[in-house]
């Protein structure tokens, strides 16, 4: 699977994303909570899509001091995020079109969120490493994504297969890699491996 295949996928899915994904993408509130954002925090969401997490992230920030940057490599998804930002009149948000595996924003963040994006990034290891270099010392990085459905028996294989058809790869060592990139990693698995959060931080 190439990066362009994912971009092509979202050219069409961008139209229905907000109406369909609430059924399957769980745990947004918990992931945002785990960032433990201060009102003046500088936050980056990698693979922000249409901005479905923005209202929860921005609710924790002081609009005069906190700042949210949303990064995605799909112009189609970002166009919807841009519309969302304009509709809400949010003035402390910037959107960047870039590949997470190569991003270089020239600044650091107090909190970085990957919400259902890491499993779709072919060069996910580079994306995690790039993100870590953008984290302030003492900052927190939260990955929310599909798990391996390990307690789902035969249905687990079906779920993983269906996700793979939709460019989502669940079987890579995401959590283990977080462990090698950070001093501390806190992992919460939910619903028998449906989804997980992994929170990385350095001392
Ligand atoms: C399932 S959506 C998640 C969107 C949003 N985070 C959410 O929680 O609704 C995955 C997003 O990751 C983006 N993405 C995938 N690979 C990427 C990459 N290499 N660089 C930047 N964004 C990427 C896709 O374009 C898509 O918008």
Coordinates of C-alpha atoms in Angstrom, one line a residue, residues 10-141:
X10 CA -9.9 9.9 1.4
X11 CA -10.7 11.8 -1.8
X12 CA -14.1 10.0 -1.7
X13 CA -14.4 9.1 2.0
X14 CA -14.0 12.8 2.9
X15 CA -17.6 13.3 1.8
X16 CA -19.1 10.7 4.3
X17 CA -16.5 10.6 7.0
X18 CA -18.2 12.7 9.6
X19 CA -21.5 10.9 9.2
X20 CA -20.1 7.3 9.3
X21 CA -17.1 7.1 11.5
X22 CA -18.8 8.0 14.8
X23 CA -20.1 4.4 14.7
X24 CA -16.7 2.8 14.8
X25 CA -14.1 5.2 16.0
X26 CA -14.3 5.2 19.8
X27 CA -12.3 6.6 22.7
X28 CA -11.8 10.2 21.6
X29 CA -12.7 11.7 25.0
X30 CA -10.3 9.4 26.8
X31 CA -7.4 10.1 24.4
X32 CA -7.9 13.9 24.7
X33 CA -8.1 13.6 28.5
X34 CA -4.8 11.6 28.6
X35 CA -3.0 14.5 27.0
X36 CA -3.5 16.4 30.2
X37 CA -3.5 19.7 28.4
X38 CA -2.9 23.0 30.3
X39 CA -4.8 26.0 29.0
X40 CA -1.7 27.4 27.4
X41 CA -0.7 24.1 25.7
X42 CA 0.6 23.9 22.2
X43 CA -1.0 20.8 20.6
X44 CA -0.5 18.9 17.4
X45 CA -2.9 16.4 16.0
X46 CA -1.2 14.2 13.4
X47 CA -3.6 12.9 10.8
X48 CA -6.3 15.2 12.0
X49 CA -8.7 14.4 9.1
X50 CA -11.8 16.6 9.1
X51 CA -11.1 17.8 12.6
X52 CA -13.5 15.6 14.6
X53 CA -11.3 15.9 17.7
X54 CA -10.9 19.7 17.5
X55 CA -13.8 20.7 19.7
X56 CA -12.7 18.4 22.5
X57 CA -9.1 19.6 22.2
X58 CA -10.0 23.2 22.1
X59 CA -12.3 23.0 25.0
X60 CA -9.2 22.4 27.2
X61 CA -7.3 25.4 25.8
X62 CA -7.4 29.1 26.6
X63 CA -8.1 30.6 23.1
X64 CA -5.7 33.5 23.8
X65 CA -2.8 31.3 24.9
X66 CA -3.3 27.7 23.7
X67 CA -2.8 26.7 20.1
X68 CA -3.9 23.7 18.0
X69 CA -2.1 22.6 14.9
X70 CA -3.8 19.9 12.7
X71 CA -1.6 18.1 10.2
X72 CA -2.8 15.8 7.4
X73 CA -1.6 14.8 4.0
X74 CA -5.1 14.6 2.4
X75 CA -6.2 18.0 1.0
X76 CA -9.7 16.6 0.8
X77 CA -9.9 15.9 4.5
X78 CA -8.2 19.2 5.4
X79 CA -10.7 21.1 3.3
X80 CA -13.4 19.8 5.6
X81 CA -11.3 20.6 8.7
X82 CA -10.9 24.2 7.3
X83 CA -14.6 24.5 7.0
X84 CA -15.2 23.3 10.5
X85 CA -12.7 25.8 11.9
X86 CA -14.3 28.6 10.0
X87 CA -17.8 27.6 11.0
X88 CA -16.9 27.6 14.7
X89 CA -14.8 30.8 14.4
X90 CA -11.8 29.1 16.1
X91 CA -8.9 31.6 15.9
X92 CA -6.2 29.5 17.6
X93 CA -6.0 26.7 15.0
X94 CA -3.6 26.2 12.1
X95 CA -3.8 23.4 9.5
X96 CA -0.8 22.0 7.7
X97 CA -0.8 19.7 4.7
X98 CA 2.2 17.3 5.1
X99 CA 3.2 13.7 5.3
X100 CA 3.6 12.7 8.9
X101 CA 6.5 10.4 8.1
X102 CA 8.5 13.5 6.9
X103 CA 7.1 16.3 8.9
X104 CA 9.4 19.1 10.0
X105 CA 7.4 21.9 11.6
X106 CA 10.4 23.7 13.1
X107 CA 8.8 23.8 16.6
X108 CA 7.8 21.6 19.5
X109 CA 4.5 20.8 21.2
X110 CA 3.3 20.0 24.7
X111 CA 0.8 17.4 23.5
X112 CA 0.7 15.3 20.3
X113 CA -2.3 13.2 19.3
X114 CA -2.6 10.4 16.8
X115 CA -6.2 9.4 16.7
X116 CA -6.9 6.5 14.3
X117 CA -4.2 7.7 12.0
X118 CA -1.1 5.7 12.9
X119 CA -2.5 2.4 11.6
X120 CA -3.0 4.1 8.2
X121 CA 0.5 5.5 7.8
X122 CA 2.6 3.1 5.7
X123 CA 5.8 4.5 7.2
X124 CA 4.4 4.6 10.7
X125 CA 7.7 4.1 12.5
X126 CA 9.1 7.3 10.8
X127 CA 5.9 9.1 11.7
X128 CA 6.3 8.2 15.4
X129 CA 9.9 9.2 15.4
X130 CA 9.2 12.5 13.7
X131 CA 6.5 13.2 16.2
X132 CA 8.7 12.4 19.1
X133 CA 11.3 15.0 17.9
X134 CA 8.4 17.6 17.9
X135 CA 7.5 16.9 21.6
X136 CA 8.7 19.3 24.3
X137 CA 10.6 17.7 27.2
X138 CA 7.8 16.7 29.7
X139 CA 5.2 16.7 26.9
X140 CA 2.8 13.8 26.3
X141 CA 2.1 11.9 23.1

